[in-house]
Short mmCIF file of C-alpha atoms in Angstrom, two decimals:
data_model
loop_
_atom_site.label_atom_id
_atom_site.label_comp_id
_atom_site.label_asym_id
_atom_site.label_seq_id
_atom_site.Cartn_x
_atom_site.Cartn_y
_atom_site.Cartn_z
CA MET A 1 3.80 -2.94 -1.91
CA THR A 2 4.05 -3.15 -5.66
CA GLY A 3 7.82 -3.34 -5.98
CA GLN A 4 9.40 -6.80 -6.22
CA ALA A 5 11.68 -8.06 -3.53
CA PRO A 6 15.15 -6.85 -4.49
CA GLY A 7 18.01 -9.24 -4.11
CA GLY A 8 21.67 -8.93 -3.04
CA GLY A 9 23.54 -5.63 -3.16
CA ALA A 10 20.76 -3.83 -4.93
CA ALA A 11 18.61 -4.17 -1.81
CA ALA A 12 19.21 -0.63 -0.61
CA VAL A 13 18.51 0.86 -4.01
CA GLY A 14 15.41 -1.25 -4.40
CA HIS A 15 14.19 -0.30 -0.95
CA GLN A 16 14.70 3.35 -1.70
CA LEU A 17 12.99 3.01 -5.05
CA ARG A 18 9.98 1.33 -3.47
CA HIS A 19 9.64 4.19 -1.04
CA GLN A 20 9.97 6.68 -3.86
CA LEU A 21 7.56 4.93 -6.18
CA PRO A 22 4.39 6.89 -5.28
CA LEU A 23 6.32 10.12 -5.66
CA LEU A 24 7.63 8.99 -9.05
CA LEU A 25 4.16 8.08 -10.24
CA TRP A 26 2.80 11.41 -9.04
CA LEU A 27 5.56 13.32 -10.84
CA VAL A 28 4.94 11.45 -14.09
CA LEU A 29 1.23 12.13 -13.75
CA VAL A 30 1.81 15.85 -13.17
CA TRP A 31 4.16 15.99 -16.14
CA ASN A 32 1.54 14.44 -18.38
CA LEU A 33 -1.20 16.70 -17.04
CA LEU A 34 1.01 19.71 -17.68
CA TRP A 35 1.45 18.69 -21.28
CA GLY A 36 -2.27 18.11 -21.44
CA THR A 37 -2.13 15.24 -23.89
CA TRP A 38 -1.19 11.63 -23.41
CA SER A 39 1.48 10.11 -25.61
CA TRP A 40 4.35 7.69 -25.23
CA ALA A 41 6.85 10.51 -25.68
CA ASN A 42 5.29 12.43 -22.82
CA LEU A 43 5.28 9.33 -20.64
CA LEU A 44 8.95 8.56 -21.34
CA SER A 45 10.14 12.14 -20.87
CA GLY A 46 8.05 12.27 -17.69
CA VAL A 47 9.79 9.19 -16.33
CA VAL A 48 13.18 10.72 -17.15
CA VAL A 49 12.31 14.02 -15.49
CA ALA A 50 10.82 12.30 -12.45
CA LEU A 51 13.91 10.13 -12.01
CA ALA A 52 16.15 13.17 -12.36
CA VAL A 53 14.13 15.10 -9.80
CA THR A 54 14.02 12.31 -7.25
CA LEU A 55 17.72 11.48 -7.64
CA LEU A 56 19.05 15.02 -7.74
CA LEU A 57 16.75 16.49 -5.11
CA PRO A 58 16.11 13.62 -2.72
CA LEU A 59 13.47 13.99 -0.03
CA PRO A 60 13.53 12.27 3.33
CA PRO A 61 11.46 9.08 3.12
CA VAL A 62 7.98 9.15 4.54
CA VAL A 63 7.82 6.68 7.37
CA GLY A 64 4.88 4.34 7.32
CA GLY A 65 2.76 3.81 4.28
CA LEU A 66 -0.93 4.29 3.75
CA THR A 67 -3.57 1.66 3.52
CA VAL A 68 -6.26 3.09 1.32
CA ARG A 69 -9.85 2.00 1.84
CA PRO A 70 -11.76 3.26 -1.19
CA LEU A 71 -15.20 3.45 0.43
CA GLN A 72 -13.94 5.32 3.45
CA VAL A 73 -11.90 7.63 1.23
CA LEU A 74 -15.06 8.47 -0.66
CA ALA A 75 -16.86 9.11 2.63
CA PHE A 76 -14.02 11.35 3.76
CA ALA A 77 -13.97 13.25 0.47
CA GLY A 78 -17.71 13.75 0.50
CA ALA A 79 -17.78 14.95 4.10
CA PHE A 80 -14.83 17.20 3.35
CA LEU A 81 -16.59 18.80 0.39
CA VAL A 82 -19.74 19.35 2.46
CA ASP A 83 -17.59 20.96 5.18
CA LEU A 84 -15.79 23.09 2.63
CA VAL A 85 -18.98 24.44 1.11
CA SER A 86 -20.92 24.96 4.33
CA SER A 87 -18.18 26.68 6.27
CA GLY A 88 -17.14 28.59 3.14
CA ALA A 89 -20.63 30.02 2.99
CA GLN A 90 -20.47 30.77 6.70
CA VAL A 91 -17.18 32.65 6.47
CA ALA A 92 -18.37 34.50 3.38
CA TRP A 93 -21.46 35.58 5.29
CA GLN A 94 -19.31 36.73 8.21
CA THR A 95 -17.34 38.97 5.88
CA LEU A 96 -20.47 40.35 4.26
CA ARG A 97 -22.70 40.97 7.25
CA PRO A 98 -22.62 44.44 8.77
CA ARG A 99 -21.34 43.55 12.22
CA GLY A 100 -18.48 41.41 10.97
CA ILE A 101 -16.77 39.11 13.42
CA ASP A 102 -16.34 39.81 17.08
CA ARG A 103 -14.18 37.22 18.76
CA SER A 104 -11.68 34.63 17.63
CA ALA A 105 -9.93 31.97 19.66
CA ILE A 106 -6.77 29.92 19.68
CA ILE A 107 -7.30 26.43 21.01
CA ARG A 108 -5.34 23.25 21.41
CA VAL A 109 -6.77 19.95 20.31
CA GLN A 110 -5.45 16.62 21.49
CA LEU A 111 -5.26 14.16 18.63
CA ARG A 112 -4.98 10.39 18.90
CA THR A 113 -3.01 9.33 15.83
CA ASP A 114 0.74 9.09 15.85
CA SER A 115 1.69 8.96 12.19
CA ASP A 116 3.40 11.82 10.38
CA LEU A 117 1.52 11.28 7.18
CA LEU A 118 -1.90 11.08 8.81
CA LEU A 119 -1.20 14.15 10.92
CA THR A 120 -0.23 16.01 7.76
CA ILE A 121 -3.43 15.04 6.03
CA ILE A 122 -5.47 15.98 9.08
CA SER A 123 -3.91 19.41 9.39
CA GLU A 124 -4.27 20.07 5.67
CA ALA A 125 -7.94 19.16 5.83
CA VAL A 126 -8.51 21.25 8.95
CA THR A 127 -6.74 24.25 7.45
CA LEU A 128 -8.60 24.00 4.17
CA VAL A 129 -11.96 24.09 5.86
CA PRO A 130 -12.79 27.77 6.36
CA GLY A 131 -13.01 29.11 9.86
CA SER A 132 -10.21 27.03 11.33
CA MET A 133 -6.49 27.21 10.71
CA VAL A 134 -3.61 25.25 12.14
CA ILE A 135 -0.97 27.51 13.66
CA ASP A 136 1.37 25.08 15.29
CA MET A 137 1.70 21.45 16.14
CA ASP A 138 3.34 19.77 19.07
CA ARG A 139 4.49 16.55 17.47
CA GLU A 140 5.44 14.78 20.68
CA ASN A 141 2.21 15.43 22.53
CA ARG A 142 0.17 15.20 19.34
CA THR A 143 -1.60 18.46 19.98
CA LEU A 144 -2.70 20.82 17.29
CA ALA A 145 -2.86 24.55 18.02
CA MET A 146 -5.41 26.19 15.84
CA HIS A 147 -6.99 29.56 15.29
CA ILE A 148 -10.75 29.76 15.04
CA LEU A 149 -12.23 32.70 13.22
CA HIS A 150 -15.49 32.96 15.06
CA ALA A 151 -16.01 31.84 18.64
CA GLU A 152 -18.83 33.22 20.73
CA ASP A 153 -18.50 31.05 23.82
CA GLU A 154 -17.23 27.80 25.27
CA GLN A 155 -19.83 25.86 23.34
CA ASP A 156 -18.37 26.99 20.04
CA LEU A 157 -14.93 25.88 21.15
CA GLU A 158 -16.20 22.46 22.14
CA ARG A 159 -18.00 22.14 18.83
CA GLN A 160 -14.82 23.00 16.96
CA ARG A 161 -12.81 20.48 18.95
CA ALA A 162 -15.38 17.81 18.23
CA SER A 163 -15.35 18.62 14.53
CA VAL A 164 -11.57 18.37 14.37
CA LEU A 165 -11.76 15.00 16.07
CA THR A 166 -14.37 13.86 13.55
CA VAL A 167 -12.08 14.91 10.71
CA GLU A 168 -9.31 12.93 12.38
CA GLU A 169 -11.54 9.91 12.67
CA ARG A 170 -12.55 10.09 9.01
CA VAL A 171 -8.93 10.46 7.87
CA VAL A 172 -7.72 7.57 9.99
CA ARG A 173 -10.55 5.34 8.85
CA ALA A 174 -9.74 6.22 5.25
CA PHE A 175 -5.94 5.93 5.30
CA GLY A 176 -4.79 4.50 8.61
CA SER A 177 -3.56 1.02 9.35
CA PRO A 178 -5.80 -1.28 11.45
CA ASP A 179 -3.68 -0.53 14.53
CA GLU A 180 -4.30 3.15 14.15
CA VAL A 181 -8.03 2.64 13.76
CA ALA A 182 -8.00 0.59 16.95
CA ALA A 183 -6.00 3.30 18.74
CA LEU A 184 -8.62 5.75 17.59
CA SER A 185 -11.48 4.02 19.40
CA ALA A 186 -9.35 3.36 22.48
CA GLY A 187 -8.33 7.01 22.61
CA ALA A 188 -11.93 8.06 22.08
CA SER A 189 -13.21 6.07 25.02
CA ALA A 190 -10.40 7.38 27.23
CA ARG A 191 -11.23 10.90 26.14
CA ASP A 192 -14.92 10.40 26.86
CA LEU A 193 -14.08 9.19 30.34
CA GLY A 194 -11.90 12.23 30.89
CA GLU A 195 -14.64 14.53 29.67
CA ARG A 196 -17.17 12.92 31.96
CA ARG A 197 -14.84 13.16 34.90
CA ARG A 198 -14.16 16.78 34.19
CA THR A 199 -17.74 17.90 33.72
CA PRO A 200 -19.97 15.84 36.01
CA MET B 1 -23.46 36.43 -21.95
CA THR B 2 -22.16 40.00 -21.85
CA ALA B 3 -24.19 40.63 -18.71
CA VAL B 4 -22.65 37.56 -17.07
CA SER B 5 -19.12 38.56 -17.99
CA TRP B 6 -19.71 42.10 -16.76
CA ALA B 7 -21.01 40.77 -13.45
CA ALA B 8 -18.13 38.33 -13.02
CA TYR B 9 -15.45 40.89 -13.87
CA LEU B 10 -17.12 43.46 -11.64
CA LEU B 11 -17.08 41.07 -8.67
CA LEU B 12 -13.48 40.01 -9.30
CA GLY B 13 -12.33 43.56 -9.94
CA SER B 14 -13.81 44.93 -6.74
CA GLY B 15 -12.26 42.03 -4.84
CA ALA B 16 -8.88 42.86 -6.37
CA LEU B 17 -9.33 46.55 -5.50
CA LEU B 18 -10.07 45.66 -1.88
CA THR B 19 -6.93 43.54 -1.68
CA LEU B 20 -5.02 46.50 -3.12
CA VAL B 21 -6.44 48.64 -0.32
CA ARG B 22 -5.12 46.16 2.23
CA LEU B 23 -1.80 46.06 0.40
CA ALA B 24 -1.51 49.83 0.68
CA LEU B 25 -2.70 50.06 4.29
CA GLY B 26 -0.52 47.29 5.67
CA PRO B 27 0.12 47.81 8.54
CA SER B 28 2.65 45.00 8.70
CA LEU B 29 4.62 43.02 6.17
CA LEU B 30 2.55 39.92 6.83
CA ASP B 31 -0.68 41.72 5.98
CA ARG B 32 0.88 42.67 2.69
CA VAL B 33 1.98 39.10 2.04
CA VAL B 34 -1.55 37.85 2.62
CA ALA B 35 -2.91 40.59 0.39
CA THR B 36 -0.47 39.77 -2.41
CA ASP B 37 -1.31 36.10 -2.17
CA THR B 38 -5.00 36.85 -2.44
CA LEU B 39 -4.44 39.28 -5.29
CA LEU B 40 -2.52 36.71 -7.31
CA VAL B 41 -5.19 34.11 -6.81
CA ILE B 42 -7.88 36.60 -7.82
CA ILE B 43 -5.87 37.29 -10.98
CA ALA B 44 -5.72 33.55 -11.63
CA ALA B 45 -9.48 33.40 -11.08
CA GLY B 46 -9.93 36.23 -13.56
CA LEU B 47 -7.90 34.35 -16.17
CA ALA B 48 -9.99 31.25 -15.55
CA VAL B 49 -13.19 33.27 -15.89
CA HIS B 50 -11.95 34.63 -19.20
CA ALA B 51 -11.09 31.13 -20.37
CA ALA B 52 -14.50 29.85 -19.31
CA LEU B 53 -16.58 32.64 -20.80
CA GLN B 54 -14.72 32.96 -24.10
CA ARG B 55 -14.00 29.23 -24.44
CA ASP B 56 -10.39 30.22 -24.87
CA PRO B 57 -7.97 27.58 -23.56
CA THR B 58 -4.77 29.47 -24.41
CA VAL B 59 -4.54 31.18 -21.02
CA VAL B 60 -4.76 27.96 -19.04
CA PRO B 61 -0.97 27.35 -18.84
CA VAL B 62 -0.54 30.90 -17.54
CA LEU B 63 -3.04 29.96 -14.85
CA VAL B 64 -0.83 27.11 -13.66
CA VAL B 65 2.17 29.43 -13.45
CA VAL B 66 0.33 32.19 -11.60
CA SER B 67 -1.18 29.88 -9.02
CA LEU B 68 2.19 28.30 -8.27
CA LEU B 69 3.88 31.68 -8.15
CA ALA B 70 1.48 32.83 -5.44
CA PHE B 71 2.47 29.88 -3.26
CA VAL B 72 6.21 30.22 -3.80
CA GLY B 73 6.09 33.95 -3.16
CA SER B 74 4.19 33.82 0.09
CA VAL B 75 6.19 30.90 1.45
CA SER B 76 9.51 32.54 0.70
CA VAL B 77 8.48 35.79 2.36
CA ALA B 78 7.18 33.88 5.38
CA ARG B 79 10.52 32.10 5.65
CA TYR B 80 12.34 35.39 5.29
CA ILE B 81 10.39 36.91 8.15
CA GLY B 82 10.90 33.75 10.18
CA GLY B 83 14.63 34.17 9.62
CA MET B 84 14.46 37.72 10.92
CA LEU B 85 12.64 36.34 13.95
CA ILE B 86 15.47 33.95 14.71
CA HIS B 87 18.00 36.75 14.29
CA SER B 88 16.13 39.01 16.65
CA HIS B 89 16.02 36.24 19.24
CA LEU B 90 19.62 35.18 18.90
CA GLY B 91 20.85 38.72 18.74
CA THR B 92 20.19 41.61 21.04
CA GLU B 93 17.04 40.34 22.71
CA SER B 94 17.05 38.90 26.17
CA PRO B 95 17.52 35.13 26.16
CA ASP B 96 14.36 34.30 28.12
CA ALA B 97 12.02 35.22 25.29
CA GLU B 98 11.32 31.87 23.68
CA PRO B 99 13.37 28.77 23.07
CA PRO B 100 15.05 29.67 19.79
CA ALA B 101 16.24 26.13 19.21
CA GLY B 102 12.74 24.93 18.42
CA GLU B 103 12.29 27.74 15.98
CA THR B 104 15.47 27.19 14.08
CA GLY B 105 14.50 23.57 13.80
CA GLU B 106 10.96 24.18 12.63
CA SER B 107 11.25 27.05 10.24
CA ARG B 108 13.31 25.14 7.76
CA MET C 1 -28.15 18.14 -27.65
CA SER C 2 -28.46 21.88 -27.47
CA GLY C 3 -30.69 21.47 -24.43
CA ILE C 4 -27.98 19.56 -22.57
CA ASP C 5 -25.43 22.10 -23.66
CA GLY C 6 -27.67 24.87 -22.42
CA VAL C 7 -28.07 23.27 -19.02
CA ALA C 8 -24.31 22.63 -18.71
CA ASP C 9 -23.58 26.20 -19.72
CA GLY C 10 -26.06 27.47 -17.18
CA ILE C 11 -24.45 25.43 -14.40
CA ALA C 12 -20.99 26.60 -15.47
CA ILE C 13 -22.07 30.24 -15.44
CA VAL C 14 -23.64 29.92 -12.00
CA LEU C 15 -20.45 28.30 -10.69
CA VAL C 16 -18.27 31.03 -12.18
CA LEU C 17 -20.43 33.77 -10.70
CA LEU C 18 -20.42 32.10 -7.28
CA GLY C 19 -16.65 31.80 -7.42
CA ALA C 20 -16.31 35.46 -8.35
CA LEU C 21 -18.57 36.39 -5.44
CA LEU C 22 -16.34 34.39 -3.10
CA CYS C 23 -13.27 36.21 -4.42
CA LEU C 24 -15.06 39.47 -3.61
CA THR C 25 -15.73 38.28 -0.06
CA ALA C 26 -12.04 37.41 0.24
CA GLY C 27 -11.16 41.03 -0.54
CA LEU C 28 -13.85 42.33 1.80
CA GLY C 29 -12.69 40.20 4.68
CA LEU C 30 -9.12 41.23 4.04
CA VAL C 31 -10.12 44.86 4.54
CA ARG C 32 -12.59 44.40 7.37
CA PHE C 33 -11.03 41.86 9.70
CA PRO C 34 -9.00 43.05 12.66
CA ASP C 35 -5.72 41.12 12.65
CA VAL C 36 -3.46 39.05 10.45
CA LEU C 37 -4.82 35.68 11.50
CA ALA C 38 -8.43 36.67 10.82
CA ARG C 39 -7.39 38.21 7.52
CA MET C 40 -5.73 34.97 6.58
CA HIS C 41 -9.02 33.21 7.09
CA ALA C 42 -10.65 35.68 4.76
CA GLY C 43 -7.85 35.65 2.24
CA THR C 44 -7.07 31.97 1.85
CA LYS C 45 -10.30 30.14 2.48
CA PRO C 46 -13.16 31.56 0.41
CA GLN C 47 -10.49 31.89 -2.19
CA VAL C 48 -9.83 28.14 -2.32
CA LEU C 49 -13.51 27.37 -2.65
CA GLY C 50 -13.98 30.21 -5.14
CA VAL C 51 -11.11 29.08 -7.32
CA LEU C 52 -12.40 25.51 -7.19
CA LEU C 53 -15.84 26.65 -8.33
CA ILE C 54 -14.40 28.75 -11.14
CA MET C 55 -12.17 25.87 -12.25
CA VAL C 56 -15.13 23.49 -12.37
CA GLY C 57 -17.11 26.06 -14.32
CA GLY C 58 -14.22 26.50 -16.73
CA ALA C 59 -13.79 22.76 -17.13
CA ILE C 60 -17.46 22.48 -18.06
CA ARG C 61 -17.27 25.30 -20.58
CA LEU C 62 -13.96 24.39 -22.20
CA GLN C 63 -14.24 21.38 -24.42
CA GLY C 64 -11.16 19.33 -24.96
CA TRP C 65 -9.41 17.25 -22.36
CA SER C 66 -6.07 19.01 -22.22
CA ALA C 67 -7.53 22.20 -20.75
CA THR C 68 -9.67 20.19 -18.35
CA TRP C 69 -6.67 18.27 -17.05
CA MET C 70 -4.71 21.44 -16.57
CA LEU C 71 -7.57 23.09 -14.67
CA LEU C 72 -7.80 19.99 -12.49
CA LEU C 73 -4.08 20.30 -11.84
CA VAL C 74 -4.48 23.95 -10.83
CA ALA C 75 -7.27 22.99 -8.44
CA VAL C 76 -5.19 20.21 -6.87
CA PHE C 77 -2.16 22.50 -6.50
CA GLN C 78 -4.35 25.11 -4.91
CA MET C 79 -5.70 22.66 -2.37
CA LEU C 80 -2.24 21.30 -1.58
CA THR C 81 -0.43 24.61 -1.30
CA ALA C 82 -2.96 26.93 0.32
CA PRO C 83 -2.84 25.23 3.74
CA VAL C 84 0.95 25.17 3.71
CA SER C 85 1.39 28.87 3.05
CA ALA C 86 -1.46 29.72 5.44
CA HIS C 87 0.20 27.69 8.17
CA MET C 88 3.65 29.22 7.62
CA ILE C 89 2.36 32.77 7.63
CA SER C 90 0.10 32.24 10.61
CA ARG C 91 2.89 30.71 12.65
CA VAL C 92 5.19 33.60 11.94
CA ALA C 93 2.35 35.99 12.71
CA TYR C 94 1.74 34.35 16.05
CA ARG C 95 5.40 34.32 16.99
CA ARG C 96 5.79 37.97 16.10
CA ARG C 97 2.74 38.79 18.20
CA HIS C 98 0.66 40.11 15.38
CA VAL C 99 -2.32 38.80 17.30
CA ARG C 100 -4.88 41.12 18.78
CA ARG C 101 -5.24 39.40 22.12
CA ASP C 102 -8.15 41.61 23.07
CA ARG C 103 -10.15 39.99 20.26
CA LEU C 104 -9.44 36.46 21.44
CA LEU C 105 -11.84 34.46 23.53
CA VAL C 106 -9.14 32.09 24.73
CA ASP C 107 -5.53 31.56 23.77
CA GLU C 108 -4.42 28.11 24.76
CA LEU C 109 -1.09 28.40 22.97
CA HIS C 110 -0.15 31.33 25.19
CA THR C 111 2.58 30.22 27.58
CA GLY C 112 1.81 32.86 30.20
CA GLU C 113 5.34 34.19 30.33
CA ARG C 114 5.49 37.89 30.88
CA SER C 115 7.82 38.47 27.99
CA ASP C 116 5.21 36.82 25.84
CA ARG C 117 2.87 39.72 26.37
CA VAL C 118 5.38 42.41 25.68
CA TYR C 119 5.64 43.65 22.18
CA ARG C 120 9.10 43.38 20.73
CA GLY C 121 8.64 44.06 17.06
CA ASP C 122 11.88 45.05 15.42
CA GLU C 123 10.22 46.59 12.44
CA PRO C 124 8.46 49.96 12.42
CA ALA C 125 5.41 48.69 10.58
CA ASP C 126 4.71 45.84 12.97
CA ALA C 127 1.22 45.62 14.35
CA PRO C 128 0.53 47.45 17.61
CA PRO C 129 0.59 45.54 20.89
CA GLU C 130 -2.58 44.72 22.75
CA GLU C 131 -2.11 47.39 25.41
CA PRO C 132 0.56 49.66 23.97
CA GLY C 133 1.18 51.90 26.96
CA ARG C 134 1.23 49.22 29.59
CA ALA C 135 3.24 46.71 27.62
CA LEU C 136 5.89 49.24 26.70
CA ALA C 137 6.15 50.56 30.25
CA GLU C 138 6.51 47.00 31.49
CA SER C 139 9.29 46.21 29.04
CA ARG C 140 11.09 49.44 29.99
CA ARG C 141 10.88 48.49 33.65
CA GLU C 142 12.28 45.05 32.84
CA GLU C 143 15.14 46.55 30.93
CA GLN C 144 15.95 48.97 33.72
CA ALA C 145 15.89 46.16 36.27
CA GLU C 146 18.27 44.15 34.08
CA ASP C 147 20.56 47.13 33.64
CA GLY C 148 20.57 47.80 37.39
CA ALA C 149 21.39 44.17 38.15
CA GLY C 150 24.12 43.94 35.53
#
């Protein structure tokens, strides 16, 4: 997005560099944070180290970029923090209370997005929220297998599924491209139909 | 302030002791990995508590190292055990257990 | 000035104590919960929140930006790495059948194959199977059938 259009034989290098640019910026930022102070020397040495790292230890490029919508990102972050605190308190209470936990569950959740990056963010967010943990993911069918710490009955499972889907919706609205947001609502309506058909 | 630091260290110390109990009991390697991970993070938390209560920023770089060490340690052990899993499937076990191809692909 | 400082210090101390309490619950859950997956919930999750709280408390107490930035970095690393290690360990735990199936309400990842139920740990300290006697007898019978056929 920010890189200029490269010309001629340098096209491949430029393309690669543009894909690596966020990573480079992140590495420079981390380098400066590690030093703790900001100076030109730190910035320059950070650029050198970041270039060395990305050239010597190349990573596969991440397919598909992110479109960041600041407002929605804030909404996602806020909701995520609320989730983190509330379910953290819940899990802490479950460890403290005398009867502990009784039953867990492993469920599959059908997601609607089809982007590696978004799926990664979704599973990170789901795993960070206490009480749910991603065990495995079927990339082709876009299903997430997750372990739930506390599940009394079917209702709990449905609630967990719904909450994962809400997290997905927030992530896609924050970072997804317009197509993916559209796919989200289409998938949601299809899912609702399926639900209604299944439980009349 | 001394009361606060006593309370904080008491909480952290008993948490660390409990993780040590789990580390000793096991029963499996994975339980011990989880316990070690938790123990390292509790140590990092203790360092941060010291830094916060004494206003002493010298331990902060150690904090970075400890918290990264916990991650690297648990991931490498998990990969090690995953490797043993592949061996046990490719080796003497009956071939109908699980598709080992998916596992070799994923546990990189 | 001192009033503001007092309030900030009070908030920081409350945050630090809360974080320490969460670390204690992590240890408690680690001891009390029945299987590896549940213990991972106890070990990794309250811990993330607890460490975040302690880092925020420390950032309030420590003046000077360099320490604050480094604490922020620790918090970010923690949030990025904790899910990854939790996921890797839990996947290995599931594949090695360290799951107490009798404590599960449903298991939708379970493929239903018979060999999936049978315990085949190759390490003495592996967790016990869900029904030790039955599962072992079943696997013996399978082995004998295979031997007889082959």
